[in-house]
């Protein structure tokens, strides 16, 4: 009776730990998704007015914004791979309290797999953060280049009417 009660309490404890870890991980993933969508929208939205401006001076800026959008897509893919590697390390928790020889062998195998997945997830996490940072850097460089390109271009005749002050009434 006592052995069954201990096993049941142990299962409940392990389930609570796994639920807490899963909820924390899901919150982190949701936050990462929002941040990556923001960087993709930022760079993607910057390209649209440049393409419609039909100014050859701004095409280089559009390429920079496009590279930034591609980097944010890469960062998004890397976060999904990181998520896959992290969930690969969860399996060892199912065999934490192995009793028999076979269960102990499964536990050792899952611990080795978890260590490999942990190394992979660290590398992928760093790469994803780097790609997201480079995406934001590309946005800043694109804005700077667009500012330089538009400051050197002559203003259209239609805009001069709006930019010049109106003559004073006599």
Coordinates of C-alpha atoms in Angstrom, one line a residue:
X1 CA 0.0 0.0 0.0
X2 CA 2.8 2.4 1.0
X3 CA 4.7 1.6 -2.2
X4 CA 1.8 2.4 -4.4
X5 CA 1.1 5.7 -2.6
X6 CA 4.8 6.7 -3.0
X7 CA 4.7 5.9 -6.7
X8 CA 1.5 7.8 -7.2
X9 CA 2.9 10.9 -5.3
X10 CA 6.1 10.6 -7.4
X11 CA 4.1 10.5 -10.6
X12 CA 2.0 13.6 -9.6
X13 CA 5.2 15.5 -8.6
X14 CA 6.8 14.6 -11.9
X15 CA 3.7 15.6 -13.8
X16 CA 3.6 19.0 -12.0
X17 CA 7.2 19.7 -12.8
X18 CA 6.7 18.8 -16.5
X19 CA 3.5 21.0 -16.6
X20 CA 5.4 23.9 -15.1
X21 CA 8.3 23.5 -17.5
X22 CA 5.9 23.2 -20.5
X23 CA 4.0 26.3 -19.5
X24 CA 7.1 28.3 -19.0
X25 CA 8.5 27.1 -22.4
X26 CA 5.2 27.9 -24.2
X27 CA 5.2 31.5 -22.7
X28 CA 8.8 31.9 -23.9
X29 CA 7.9 30.6 -27.4
X30 CA 4.9 32.9 -27.7
X31 CA 7.0 35.9 -26.7
X32 CA 9.7 34.9 -29.3
X33 CA 7.1 34.6 -32.0
X34 CA 5.7 38.1 -31.3
X35 CA 9.2 39.6 -31.4
X36 CA 10.2 37.8 -34.6
X37 CA 6.9 38.8 -36.3
X38 CA 7.6 42.4 -35.4
X39 CA 11.1 42.4 -37.0
X40 CA 9.7 40.8 -40.1
X41 CA 6.9 43.3 -40.4
X42 CA 9.3 46.2 -39.7
X43 CA 11.7 45.3 -42.5
X44 CA 8.9 44.1 -44.9
X45 CA 6.9 47.2 -44.5
X46 CA 9.9 49.4 -45.1
X47 CA 10.4 47.8 -48.6
X48 CA 6.9 48.6 -49.9
X49 CA 7.1 52.4 -50.1
X50 CA 10.6 52.2 -51.6
X51 CA 9.4 49.9 -54.4
X52 CA 6.5 52.1 -55.2
X53 CA 8.7 55.2 -55.2
X54 CA 10.4 53.9 -58.4
X55 CA 13.6 55.7 -57.5
X56 CA 16.8 53.9 -58.5
X57 CA 18.6 55.6 -55.6
X58 CA 16.4 53.7 -53.1
X59 CA 16.8 50.2 -54.6
X60 CA 19.9 49.5 -52.5
X61 CA 17.9 50.4 -49.4
X62 CA 15.2 48.0 -50.5
X63 CA 17.7 45.2 -50.8
X64 CA 19.0 46.0 -47.2
X65 CA 15.4 45.9 -45.9
X66 CA 14.8 42.6 -47.8
X67 CA 17.9 41.1 -46.3
X68 CA 16.6 42.2 -42.8
X69 CA 13.3 40.5 -43.5
X70 CA 15.1 37.3 -44.7
X71 CA 17.2 37.4 -41.5
X72 CA 14.1 37.6 -39.4
X73 CA 12.6 34.6 -41.3
X74 CA 15.9 32.7 -40.6
X75 CA 15.6 33.6 -36.9
X76 CA 12.1 32.3 -36.8
X77 CA 13.2 29.0 -38.3
X78 CA 16.0 28.8 -35.9
X79 CA 13.7 29.3 -32.9
X80 CA 11.5 26.4 -34.1
X81 CA 14.6 24.2 -34.4
X82 CA 15.6 25.3 -30.9
X83 CA 12.1 24.4 -29.6
X84 CA 12.5 20.9 -31.2
X85 CA 15.9 20.5 -29.5
X86 CA 14.6 21.6 -26.1
X87 CA 11.6 19.2 -26.3
X88 CA 14.0 16.4 -27.2
X89 CA 15.6 16.8 -23.7
X90 CA 12.2 16.2 -22.0
X91 CA 12.2 12.5 -22.5
X92 CA 14.6 11.8 -19.7
X93 CA 12.2 13.1 -17.1
X94 CA 9.8 10.2 -18.0
X95 CA 12.5 7.7 -16.8
X96 CA 13.8 9.7 -13.8
X97 CA 13.0 7.1 -11.2
X98 CA 13.9 3.9 -13.0
X99 CA 13.8 0.7 -10.9
X100 CA 14.6 -2.2 -13.2
X101 CA 17.6 -2.8 -15.4
X102 CA 15.7 -2.0 -18.6
X103 CA 14.3 1.2 -17.2
X104 CA 17.7 2.2 -16.0
X105 CA 19.1 1.6 -19.5
X106 CA 16.4 3.8 -21.0
X107 CA 17.1 6.5 -18.5
X108 CA 20.8 6.5 -19.4
X109 CA 20.0 6.7 -23.1
X110 CA 17.6 9.5 -22.6
X111 CA 20.1 11.5 -20.4
X112 CA 22.7 11.2 -23.2
X113 CA 20.1 12.4 -25.7
X114 CA 19.1 15.3 -23.5
X115 CA 22.8 16.4 -23.2
X116 CA 23.2 16.3 -27.0
X117 CA 19.9 18.2 -27.4
X118 CA 21.0 20.8 -24.8
X119 CA 24.2 21.5 -26.7
X120 CA 22.3 21.8 -30.0
X121 CA 19.6 24.1 -28.4
X122 CA 22.3 26.5 -27.1
X123 CA 23.9 26.8 -30.5
X124 CA 20.5 27.3 -32.2
X125 CA 19.4 29.8 -29.6
X126 CA 22.5 31.9 -30.1
X127 CA 22.1 31.8 -33.8
X128 CA 18.5 32.8 -33.6
X129 CA 19.3 35.8 -31.4
X130 CA 22.1 36.8 -33.7
X131 CA 19.9 36.6 -36.8
X132 CA 17.2 38.7 -35.0
X133 CA 19.8 41.3 -34.0
X134 CA 21.2 41.4 -37.5
X135 CA 17.7 41.9 -38.8
X136 CA 17.3 45.0 -36.6
X137 CA 20.7 46.2 -37.6
X138 CA 19.7 45.8 -41.3
X139 CA 16.7 48.0 -40.6
X140 CA 18.8 50.7 -39.1
X141 CA 21.3 50.6 -42.0
X142 CA 18.4 50.7 -44.4
X143 CA 16.9 53.7 -42.8
X144 CA 20.3 55.5 -42.8
X145 CA 20.9 54.7 -46.5
X146 CA 17.3 55.8 -47.3
X147 CA 17.9 59.1 -45.5
X148 CA 21.1 59.7 -47.4
X149 CA 19.6 58.8 -50.7
X150 CA 16.5 61.0 -50.3
X151 CA 18.6 64.0 -49.0
X152 CA 20.6 64.0 -52.3
X153 CA 17.6 63.7 -54.7
X154 CA 15.9 66.8 -56.0
X155 CA 12.4 67.3 -54.9
X156 CA 9.5 66.8 -57.3
X157 CA 7.8 69.9 -58.7
X158 CA 4.5 68.9 -57.2
X159 CA 6.1 68.8 -53.7
X160 CA 7.8 72.2 -54.1
X161 CA 4.3 73.8 -54.2
X162 CA 3.6 72.3 -50.7
X163 CA 7.1 72.8 -49.3
X164 CA 7.6 76.5 -50.2
X165 CA 5.8 79.1 -48.1
X166 CA 2.9 80.9 -49.6
X167 CA 3.4 84.5 -50.7
X168 CA 2.4 87.0 -48.2
X169 CA -0.9 88.9 -48.9
X170 CA -0.5 92.5 -49.9

